[in-house]
Coordinates of C-alpha atoms and ligand atoms in Angstrom, one line a residue:
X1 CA 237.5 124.5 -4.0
X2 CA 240.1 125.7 -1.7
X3 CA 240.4 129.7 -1.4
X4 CA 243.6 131.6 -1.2
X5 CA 244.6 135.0 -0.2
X6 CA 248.0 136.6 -1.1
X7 CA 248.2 140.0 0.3
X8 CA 251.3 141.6 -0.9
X9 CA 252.2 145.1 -2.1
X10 CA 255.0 144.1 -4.7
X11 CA 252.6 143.7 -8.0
X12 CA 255.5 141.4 -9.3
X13 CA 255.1 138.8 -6.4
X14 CA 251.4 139.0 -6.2
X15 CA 251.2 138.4 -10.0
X16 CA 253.1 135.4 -10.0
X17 CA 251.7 133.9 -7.0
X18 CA 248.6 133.8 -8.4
X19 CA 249.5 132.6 -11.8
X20 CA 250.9 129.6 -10.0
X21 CA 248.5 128.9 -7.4
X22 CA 245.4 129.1 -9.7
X23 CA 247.2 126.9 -12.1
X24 CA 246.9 124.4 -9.3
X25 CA 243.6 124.4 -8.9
X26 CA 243.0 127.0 -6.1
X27 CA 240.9 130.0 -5.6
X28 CA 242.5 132.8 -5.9
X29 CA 242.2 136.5 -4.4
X30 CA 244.7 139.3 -4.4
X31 CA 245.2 142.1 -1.9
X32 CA 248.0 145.0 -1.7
X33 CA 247.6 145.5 1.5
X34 CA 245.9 144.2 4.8
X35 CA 243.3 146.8 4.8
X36 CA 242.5 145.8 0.8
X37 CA 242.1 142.5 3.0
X38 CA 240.3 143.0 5.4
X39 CA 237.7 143.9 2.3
X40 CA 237.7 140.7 1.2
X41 CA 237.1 138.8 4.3
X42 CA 234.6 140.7 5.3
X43 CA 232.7 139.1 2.0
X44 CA 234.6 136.2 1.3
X45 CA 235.0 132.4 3.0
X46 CA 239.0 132.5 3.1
X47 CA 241.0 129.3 4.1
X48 CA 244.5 130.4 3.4
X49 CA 246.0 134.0 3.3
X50 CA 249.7 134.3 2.5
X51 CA 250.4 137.4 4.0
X52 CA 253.3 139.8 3.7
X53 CA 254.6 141.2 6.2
X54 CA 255.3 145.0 5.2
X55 CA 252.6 146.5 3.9
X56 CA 252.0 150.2 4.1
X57 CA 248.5 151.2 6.2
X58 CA 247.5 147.5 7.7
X59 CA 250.5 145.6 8.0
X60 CA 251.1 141.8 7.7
X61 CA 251.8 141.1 11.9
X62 CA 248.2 143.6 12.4
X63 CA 246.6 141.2 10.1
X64 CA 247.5 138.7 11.4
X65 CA 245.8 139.6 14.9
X66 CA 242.8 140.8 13.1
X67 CA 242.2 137.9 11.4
X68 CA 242.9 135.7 13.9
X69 CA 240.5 137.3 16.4
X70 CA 237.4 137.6 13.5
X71 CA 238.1 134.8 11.7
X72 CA 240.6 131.8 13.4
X73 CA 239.6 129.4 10.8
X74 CA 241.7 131.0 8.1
X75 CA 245.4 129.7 7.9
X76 CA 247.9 132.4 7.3
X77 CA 251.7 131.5 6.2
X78 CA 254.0 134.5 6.1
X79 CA 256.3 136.0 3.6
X80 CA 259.1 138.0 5.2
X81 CA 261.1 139.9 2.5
X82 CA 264.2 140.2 4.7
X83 CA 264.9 137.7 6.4
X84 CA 264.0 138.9 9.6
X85 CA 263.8 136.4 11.8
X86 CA 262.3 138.4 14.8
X87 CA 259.3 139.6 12.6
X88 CA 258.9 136.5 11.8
X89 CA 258.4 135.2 15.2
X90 CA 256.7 137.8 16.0
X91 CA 254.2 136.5 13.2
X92 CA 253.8 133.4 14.8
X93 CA 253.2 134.5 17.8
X94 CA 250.2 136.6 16.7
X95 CA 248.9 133.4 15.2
X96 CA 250.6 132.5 11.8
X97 CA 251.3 128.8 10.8
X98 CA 254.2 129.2 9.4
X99 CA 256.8 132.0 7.3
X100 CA 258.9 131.4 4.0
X101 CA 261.8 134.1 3.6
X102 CA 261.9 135.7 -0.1
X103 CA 262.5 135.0 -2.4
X104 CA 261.3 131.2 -2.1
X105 CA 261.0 128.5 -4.7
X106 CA 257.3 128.3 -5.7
X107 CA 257.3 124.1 -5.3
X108 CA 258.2 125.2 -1.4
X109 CA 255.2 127.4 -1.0
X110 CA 253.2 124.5 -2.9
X111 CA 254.2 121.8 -0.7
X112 CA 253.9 124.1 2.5
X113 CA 250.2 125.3 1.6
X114 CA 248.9 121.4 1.2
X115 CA 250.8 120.8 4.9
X116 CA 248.9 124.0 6.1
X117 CA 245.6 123.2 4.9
X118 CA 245.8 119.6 5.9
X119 CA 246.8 120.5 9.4
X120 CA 244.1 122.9 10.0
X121 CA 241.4 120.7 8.5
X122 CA 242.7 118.0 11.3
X123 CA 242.0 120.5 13.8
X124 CA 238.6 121.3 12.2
X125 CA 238.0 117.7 12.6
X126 CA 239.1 117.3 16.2
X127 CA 237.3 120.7 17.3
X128 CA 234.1 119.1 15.7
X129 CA 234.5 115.8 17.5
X130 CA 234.8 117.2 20.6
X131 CA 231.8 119.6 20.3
X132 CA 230.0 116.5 19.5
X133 CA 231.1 114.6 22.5
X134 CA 230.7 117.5 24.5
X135 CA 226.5 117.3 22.9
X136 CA 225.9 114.1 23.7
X137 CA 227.0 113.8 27.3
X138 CA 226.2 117.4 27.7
X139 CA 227.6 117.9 30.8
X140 CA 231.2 116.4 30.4
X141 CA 231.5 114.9 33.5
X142 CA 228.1 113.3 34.1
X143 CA 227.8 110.2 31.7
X144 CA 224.8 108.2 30.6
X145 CA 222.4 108.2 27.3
X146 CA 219.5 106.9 29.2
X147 CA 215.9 108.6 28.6
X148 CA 216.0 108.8 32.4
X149 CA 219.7 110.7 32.0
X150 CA 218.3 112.6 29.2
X151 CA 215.7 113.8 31.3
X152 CA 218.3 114.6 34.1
X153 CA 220.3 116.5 31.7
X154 CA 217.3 118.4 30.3
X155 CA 216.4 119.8 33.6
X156 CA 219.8 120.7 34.4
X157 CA 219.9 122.9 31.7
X158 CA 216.6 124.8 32.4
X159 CA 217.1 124.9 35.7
X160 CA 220.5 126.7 35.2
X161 CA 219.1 129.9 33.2
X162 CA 217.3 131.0 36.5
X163 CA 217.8 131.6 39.9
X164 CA 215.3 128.7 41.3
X165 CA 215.8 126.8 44.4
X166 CA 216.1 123.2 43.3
X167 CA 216.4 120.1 45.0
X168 CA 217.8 117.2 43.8
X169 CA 216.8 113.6 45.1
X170 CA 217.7 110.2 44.7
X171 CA 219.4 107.6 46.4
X172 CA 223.0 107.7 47.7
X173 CA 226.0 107.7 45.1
X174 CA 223.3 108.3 42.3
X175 CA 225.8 111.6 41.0
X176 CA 223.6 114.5 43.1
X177 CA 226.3 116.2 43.6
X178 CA 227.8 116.1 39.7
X179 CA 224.4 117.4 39.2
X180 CA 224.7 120.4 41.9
X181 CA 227.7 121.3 40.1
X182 CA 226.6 121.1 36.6
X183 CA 223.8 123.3 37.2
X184 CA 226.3 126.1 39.1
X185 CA 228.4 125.7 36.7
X186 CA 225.9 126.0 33.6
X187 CA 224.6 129.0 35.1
X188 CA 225.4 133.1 35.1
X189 CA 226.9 132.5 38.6
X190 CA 229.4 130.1 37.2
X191 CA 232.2 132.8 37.7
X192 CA 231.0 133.4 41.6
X193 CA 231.4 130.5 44.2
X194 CA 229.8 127.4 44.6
X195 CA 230.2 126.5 48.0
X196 CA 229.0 123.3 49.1
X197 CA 228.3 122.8 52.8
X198 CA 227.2 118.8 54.4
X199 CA 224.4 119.3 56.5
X200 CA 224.3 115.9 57.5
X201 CA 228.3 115.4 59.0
X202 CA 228.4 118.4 61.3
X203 CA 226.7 118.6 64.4
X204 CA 224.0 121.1 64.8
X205 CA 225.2 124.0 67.0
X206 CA 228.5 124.0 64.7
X207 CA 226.5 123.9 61.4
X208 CA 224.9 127.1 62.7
X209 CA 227.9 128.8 62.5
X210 CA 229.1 127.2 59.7
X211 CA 226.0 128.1 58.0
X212 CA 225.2 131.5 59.4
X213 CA 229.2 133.0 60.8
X214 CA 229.2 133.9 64.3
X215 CA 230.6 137.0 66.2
X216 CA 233.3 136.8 68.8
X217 CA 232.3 135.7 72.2
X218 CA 229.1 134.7 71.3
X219 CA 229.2 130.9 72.8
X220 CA 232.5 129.2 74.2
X221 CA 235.3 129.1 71.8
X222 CA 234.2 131.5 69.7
X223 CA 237.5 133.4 69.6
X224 CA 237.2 135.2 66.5
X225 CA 234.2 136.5 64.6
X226 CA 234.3 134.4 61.7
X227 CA 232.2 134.2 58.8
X228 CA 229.6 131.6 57.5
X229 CA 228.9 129.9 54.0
X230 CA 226.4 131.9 52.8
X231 CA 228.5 135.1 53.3
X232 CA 231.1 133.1 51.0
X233 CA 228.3 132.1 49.1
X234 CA 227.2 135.9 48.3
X235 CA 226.2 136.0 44.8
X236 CA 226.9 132.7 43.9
X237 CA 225.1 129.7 44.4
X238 CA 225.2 127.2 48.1
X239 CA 225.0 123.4 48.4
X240 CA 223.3 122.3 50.9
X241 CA 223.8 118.5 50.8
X242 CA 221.8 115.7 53.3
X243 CA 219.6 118.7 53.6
X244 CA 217.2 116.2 55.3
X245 CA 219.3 115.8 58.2
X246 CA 219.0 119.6 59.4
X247 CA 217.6 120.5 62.6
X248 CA 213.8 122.1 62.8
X249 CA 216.0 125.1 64.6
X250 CA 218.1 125.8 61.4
X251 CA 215.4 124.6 59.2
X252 CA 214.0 128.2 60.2
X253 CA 216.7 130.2 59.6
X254 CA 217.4 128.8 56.1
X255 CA 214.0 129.6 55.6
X256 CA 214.1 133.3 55.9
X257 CA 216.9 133.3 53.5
X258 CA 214.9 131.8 51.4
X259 CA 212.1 134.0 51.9
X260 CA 213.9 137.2 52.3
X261 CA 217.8 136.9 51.6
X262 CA 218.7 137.6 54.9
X263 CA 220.4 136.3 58.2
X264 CA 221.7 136.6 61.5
X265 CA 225.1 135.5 62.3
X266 CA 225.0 133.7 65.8
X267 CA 225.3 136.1 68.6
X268 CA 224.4 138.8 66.4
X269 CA 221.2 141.1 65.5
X270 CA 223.4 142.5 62.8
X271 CA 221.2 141.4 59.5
X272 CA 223.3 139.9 57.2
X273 CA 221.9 140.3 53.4
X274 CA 222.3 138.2 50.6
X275 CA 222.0 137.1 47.3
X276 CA 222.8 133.8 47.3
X277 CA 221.3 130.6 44.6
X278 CA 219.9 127.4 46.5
X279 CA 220.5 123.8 45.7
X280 CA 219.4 121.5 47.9
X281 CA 220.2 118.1 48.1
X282 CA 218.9 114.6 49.5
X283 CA 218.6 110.8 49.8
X284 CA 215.7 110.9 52.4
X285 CA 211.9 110.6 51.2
X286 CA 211.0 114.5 52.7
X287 CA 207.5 113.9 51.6
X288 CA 207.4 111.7 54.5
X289 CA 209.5 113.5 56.4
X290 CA 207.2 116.0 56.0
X291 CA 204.2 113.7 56.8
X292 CA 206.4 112.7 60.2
X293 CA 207.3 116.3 61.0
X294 CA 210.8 116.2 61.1
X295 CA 211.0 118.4 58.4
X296 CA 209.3 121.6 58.1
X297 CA 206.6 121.8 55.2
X298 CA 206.9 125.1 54.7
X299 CA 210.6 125.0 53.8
X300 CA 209.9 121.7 51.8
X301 CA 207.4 123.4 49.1
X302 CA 210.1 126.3 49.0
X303 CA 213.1 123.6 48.3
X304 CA 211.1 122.0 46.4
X305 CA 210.2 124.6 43.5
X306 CA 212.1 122.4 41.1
X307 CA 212.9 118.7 41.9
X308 CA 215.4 116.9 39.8
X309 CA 215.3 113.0 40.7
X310 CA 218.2 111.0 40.1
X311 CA 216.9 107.7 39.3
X312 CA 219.4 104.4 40.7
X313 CA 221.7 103.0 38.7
X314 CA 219.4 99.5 38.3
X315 CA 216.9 101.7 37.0
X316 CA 218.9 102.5 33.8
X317 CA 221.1 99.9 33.1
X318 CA 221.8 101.3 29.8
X319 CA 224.3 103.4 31.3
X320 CA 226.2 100.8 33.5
X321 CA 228.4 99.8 29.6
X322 CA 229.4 103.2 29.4
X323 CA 230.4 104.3 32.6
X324 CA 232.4 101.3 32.9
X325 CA 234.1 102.8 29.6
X326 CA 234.4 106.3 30.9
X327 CA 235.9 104.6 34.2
X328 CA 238.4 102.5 32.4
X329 CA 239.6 105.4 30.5
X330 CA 239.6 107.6 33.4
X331 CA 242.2 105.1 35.3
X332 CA 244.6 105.0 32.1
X333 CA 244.6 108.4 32.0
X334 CA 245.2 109.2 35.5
X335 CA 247.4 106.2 37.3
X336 CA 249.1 104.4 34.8
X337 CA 246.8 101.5 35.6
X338 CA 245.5 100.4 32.8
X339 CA 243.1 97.7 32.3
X340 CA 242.9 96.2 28.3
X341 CA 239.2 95.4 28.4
X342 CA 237.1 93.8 29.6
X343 CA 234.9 90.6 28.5
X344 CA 231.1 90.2 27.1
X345 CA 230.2 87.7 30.1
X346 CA 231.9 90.0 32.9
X347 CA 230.1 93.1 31.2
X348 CA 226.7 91.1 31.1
X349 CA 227.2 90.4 34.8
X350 CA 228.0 93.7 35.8
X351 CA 224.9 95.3 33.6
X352 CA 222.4 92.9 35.3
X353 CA 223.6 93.7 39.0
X354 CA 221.4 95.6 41.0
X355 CA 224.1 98.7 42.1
X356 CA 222.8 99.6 45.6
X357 CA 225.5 101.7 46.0
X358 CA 224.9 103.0 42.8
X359 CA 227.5 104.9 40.6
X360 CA 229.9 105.1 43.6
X361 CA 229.7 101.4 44.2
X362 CA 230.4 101.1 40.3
X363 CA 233.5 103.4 40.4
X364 CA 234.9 101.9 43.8
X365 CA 234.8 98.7 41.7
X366 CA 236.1 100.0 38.3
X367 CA 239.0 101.8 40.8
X368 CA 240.0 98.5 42.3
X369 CA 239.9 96.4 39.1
X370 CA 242.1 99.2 37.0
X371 CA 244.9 98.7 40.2
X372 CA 244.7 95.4 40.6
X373 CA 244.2 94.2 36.3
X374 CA 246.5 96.6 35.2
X375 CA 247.3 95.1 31.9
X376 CA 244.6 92.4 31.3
X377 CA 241.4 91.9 30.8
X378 CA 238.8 92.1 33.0
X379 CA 236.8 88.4 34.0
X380 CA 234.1 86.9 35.6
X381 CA 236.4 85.4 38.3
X382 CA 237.5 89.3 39.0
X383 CA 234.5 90.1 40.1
X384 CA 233.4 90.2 44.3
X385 CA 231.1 86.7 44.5
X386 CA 228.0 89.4 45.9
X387 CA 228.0 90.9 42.3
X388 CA 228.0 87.7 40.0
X389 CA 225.5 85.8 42.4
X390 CA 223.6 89.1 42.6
X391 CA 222.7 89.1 38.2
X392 CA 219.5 88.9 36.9
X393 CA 221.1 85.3 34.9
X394 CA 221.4 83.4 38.0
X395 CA 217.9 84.5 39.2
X396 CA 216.8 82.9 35.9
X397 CA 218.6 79.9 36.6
X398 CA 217.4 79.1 39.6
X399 CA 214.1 79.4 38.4
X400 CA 214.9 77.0 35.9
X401 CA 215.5 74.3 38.8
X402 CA 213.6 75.7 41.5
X403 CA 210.2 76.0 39.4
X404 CA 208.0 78.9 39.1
X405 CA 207.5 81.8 41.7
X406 CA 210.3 79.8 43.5
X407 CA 212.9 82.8 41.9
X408 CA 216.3 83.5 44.7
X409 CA 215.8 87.5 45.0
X410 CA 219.2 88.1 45.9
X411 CA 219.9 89.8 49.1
X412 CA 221.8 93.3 47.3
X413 CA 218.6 93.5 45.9
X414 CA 218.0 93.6 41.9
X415 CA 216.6 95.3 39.4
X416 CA 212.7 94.6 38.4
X417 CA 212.7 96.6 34.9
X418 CA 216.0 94.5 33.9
X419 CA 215.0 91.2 34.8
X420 CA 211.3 91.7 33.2
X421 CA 212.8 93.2 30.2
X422 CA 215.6 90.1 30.0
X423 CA 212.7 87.7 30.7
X424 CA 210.7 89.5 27.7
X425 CA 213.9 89.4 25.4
X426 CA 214.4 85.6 26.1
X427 CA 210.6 84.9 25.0
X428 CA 211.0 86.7 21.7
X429 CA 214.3 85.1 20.8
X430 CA 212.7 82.0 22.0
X431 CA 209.8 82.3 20.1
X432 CA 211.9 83.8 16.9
X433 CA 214.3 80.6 16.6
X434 CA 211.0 78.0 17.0
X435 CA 209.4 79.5 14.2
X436 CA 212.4 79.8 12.0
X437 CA 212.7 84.0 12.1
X438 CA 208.8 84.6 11.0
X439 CA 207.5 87.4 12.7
X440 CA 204.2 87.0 12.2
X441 CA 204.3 83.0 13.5
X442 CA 206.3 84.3 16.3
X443 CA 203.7 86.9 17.7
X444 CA 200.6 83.9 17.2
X445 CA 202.7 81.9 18.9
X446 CA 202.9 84.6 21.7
X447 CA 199.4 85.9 21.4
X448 CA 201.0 89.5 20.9
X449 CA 200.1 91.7 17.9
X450 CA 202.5 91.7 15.2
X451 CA 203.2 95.6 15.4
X452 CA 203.6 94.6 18.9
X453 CA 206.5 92.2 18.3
X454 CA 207.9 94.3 15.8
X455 CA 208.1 97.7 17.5
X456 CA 209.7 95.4 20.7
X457 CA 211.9 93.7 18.5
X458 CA 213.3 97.1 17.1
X459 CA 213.7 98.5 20.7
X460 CA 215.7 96.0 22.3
X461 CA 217.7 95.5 19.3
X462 CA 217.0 91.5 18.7
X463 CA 217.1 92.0 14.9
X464 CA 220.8 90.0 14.6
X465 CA 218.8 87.5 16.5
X466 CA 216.0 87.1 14.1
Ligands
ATP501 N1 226.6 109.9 35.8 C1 227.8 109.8 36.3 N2 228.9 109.9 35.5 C2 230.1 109.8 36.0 N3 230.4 109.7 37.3 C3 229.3 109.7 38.2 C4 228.0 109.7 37.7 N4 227.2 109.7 38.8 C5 227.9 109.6 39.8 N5 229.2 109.6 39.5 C6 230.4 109.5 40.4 O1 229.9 108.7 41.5 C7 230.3 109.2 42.8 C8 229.1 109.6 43.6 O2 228.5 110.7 43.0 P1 227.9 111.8 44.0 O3 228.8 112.1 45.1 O4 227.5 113.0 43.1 O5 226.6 111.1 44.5 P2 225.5 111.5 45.6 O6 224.2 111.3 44.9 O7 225.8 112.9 46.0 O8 225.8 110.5 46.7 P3 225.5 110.7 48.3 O9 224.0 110.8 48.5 O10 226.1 109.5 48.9 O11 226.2 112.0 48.7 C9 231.2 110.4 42.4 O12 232.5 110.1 42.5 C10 230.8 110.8 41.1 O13 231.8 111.4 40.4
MG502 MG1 226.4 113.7 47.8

């Protein structure tokens, strides 16, 4: 039952208020003033307070505040007894939905109480949706529901609590760098800088000073003294992307701030100190690198106090249908280029390509598609030829009329789990349709155990094929 509030010192008013209201079904309470109501809140679930507005001790615009800042949930329509239409405002202002000048018919304050209650329930609704969107992705901006994103998404959010160095692999355009950001931004530095510095695209005497500052004079063209990114980085947290492609010179010095917080701008014996979060970042195997010394070990076991792999794209396919979504949608919202859909055979296509560019390869292509279908729907014949020839389908097919262990890997590469799990999917269907739906014929007939069949069957979802 819906619960009312009428806080109003004229007995009169309060009286017939609540004669009326609980004659329509609702809850009623009764206050005289806002401190009689602030009583009640503090015990009672309230959803709509009609609230006057002067009130001796608490009055109706305080109330207002108060209840908006303890409790937003409850609605609260005003009653202004004189018209005022600046205390009124006011009122609104402090968070009110609405205001009814006395006197007032009692049908009005009916019909503006449903409006009021049906508005905020809306906004319950939406607030709820979004707090459930926001728990499944998690992290807004990074999308995917696969274990292997799940598992992503769990480290992320342990990771972010502390202060650990992590470093984050996987190959290029996997989303390493969403993943840098998520876990500044997840963590107690989130208010301090993130700053985000590429080892691998500056040379190494400039990365030095980039990294580290440098004082005036201290090699040609240093004009000013300048500072470096892990000054800017104090107390925040520091990026340091293609890690891998550091030289064994700064590999030291990034080292020591590891080890002890500190530094020495170039050209100085000045000791910088710090306290700065690292995040570390690469596509290169530094186990090997490590094995070929071109990268210290040392500073690898210190990186690497807590890896986070970002598995390729092929290697979760699951996630290719909704990024495509979440990239579609992006592109309406952003350019006015709009694409309708796009259809089951294109989709298939696009799930069974192997991604070596990963994500970024995917969103290049979503990009180009939203500009240049604008409008329509998105087809097979849209596609670049290297992605439909590259599908786990046409690898199938020319097995079909090359024969076996003749398969056409194709030369982007493709993905091993997809195909095998396609191949296995094609067997049970197969063997589903010859035996007429039986379960139990269908495993004989495939020399797998029935709970075998069965737990496979649930998994991949084939039940509508049964
Ligand atoms: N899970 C994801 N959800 C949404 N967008 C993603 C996801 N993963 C990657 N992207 C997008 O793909 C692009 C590449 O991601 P990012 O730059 O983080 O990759 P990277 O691993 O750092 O690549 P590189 O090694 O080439 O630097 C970005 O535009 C990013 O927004
Ligand atoms: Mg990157």
């Amino acid at each position: 039952m819906t619960r009312i509030m009428i806080v109003d010192d004229e007995v009169a008013i309060r009286k017939a208020l609540e004669r009326f209201l609980t004659g329509l079904k609702y809850d009623v309470f009764t206050a005289k003033d806002g401190e009689e109501a602030t009583k009640i809140l503090s015990t009672e679930t309230i959803d709509l307070a009609l609230v006057d507005l002067v009130m001796p001790k608490l009055d109706g615009i305080e109330l207002i505040r108060k209840m908006k800042k303890e409790q937003p949930s409850v609605v609260s329509i005003v009653l202004t007894g004189f018209g005022t239409i600046t205390s009124a405002v006011e009122a609104m202002k402090a968070g009110a939905y609405h205001y009814l000048t006395k006197p007032f018919e009692l049908d009005d304050i009916a019909s503006l109480i449903a409006t009021a209650l049906e508005h905020s329930q809306l906004k319950e609704e939406n607030r709820l949706l979004k707090k459930q969107l926001r728990e499944k992705y998690h992290f807004e901006n990074i999308i995917g529901s696969s274990d292997e994103m799940a598992n992503v998404f769990d480290l992320i959010e342990k990771v972010s609590e502390s202060d650990s160095t992590v470093l984050i692999t996987g190959e290029s355009g996997t989303g390493k760098e969403l993943v840098a950001r998520a876990i500044h931004y997840n963590s107690p530095r989130k208010d301090k800088p993130l700053i985000t510095v590429n080892c691998g695209a500056i040379p190494e005497e400039l990365l030095e000073s980039e990294l580290f500052g440098h004082i005036k004079g201290s090699f040609t063209g240093a004009v000013a003294t300048r500072m470096g990114k892990f000054d800017a980085a104090d107390q925040g947290s520091i990026f340091l992307d293609e890690i891998g492609d550091m030289s064994p010179k700064l590999q030291v010095k990034v080292l020591r701030v590891l080890q002890e917080q500190r530094f020495d701008p170039v050209g100085s014996t000045n000791t910088h100190q710090v306290n700065v979060r690292i995040i570390a970042a690469t596509n290169q195997d530094l186990d090997r690198s490590v094995k070929e010394r071109t990268f210290r070990e040392d500073l690898y076991y210190r990186l690497n106090v807590i890896p986070i792999h970002v598995p390729p794209l092929r290697d979760r396919g699951g996630d290719i249908p909704l990024l495509i979504h979440h990239f579609i949608d992006r592109s309406c919202n952003t350019a006015n280029k709009c694409v309708q859909d796009i259809n089951k055979e294109t989709m298939d296509v696009l799930c069974s390509y192997a991604w070596p560019g990963n994500v970024r390869e995917l969103e290049n292509m979503m990009e180009r598609l939203a500009v240049l279908k604008s409008g329509s729907v998105i087809s097979l014949e849209d596609l670049p030829p290297k992605v439909v020839e590259g599908s786990v389908g046409d690898v199938f097919s020319a097995s079909s009329s090359g024969g076996q262990g003749d398969l056409d890997i194709p030369d982007a590469g493709m993905s091993f789990k997809k195909a095998v799990d396609d191949f296995e999917s094609q067997l049970i269907i197969g063997a589903l349709k010859k035996t007429g739906g039986n379960k139990n014929k269908a495993a004989t007939l495939l020399k797998l155990n029935r709970t075998t069949l069965v737990e496979k069957i649930k998994k991949k979802k084939l039940e509508a094929e049964v």
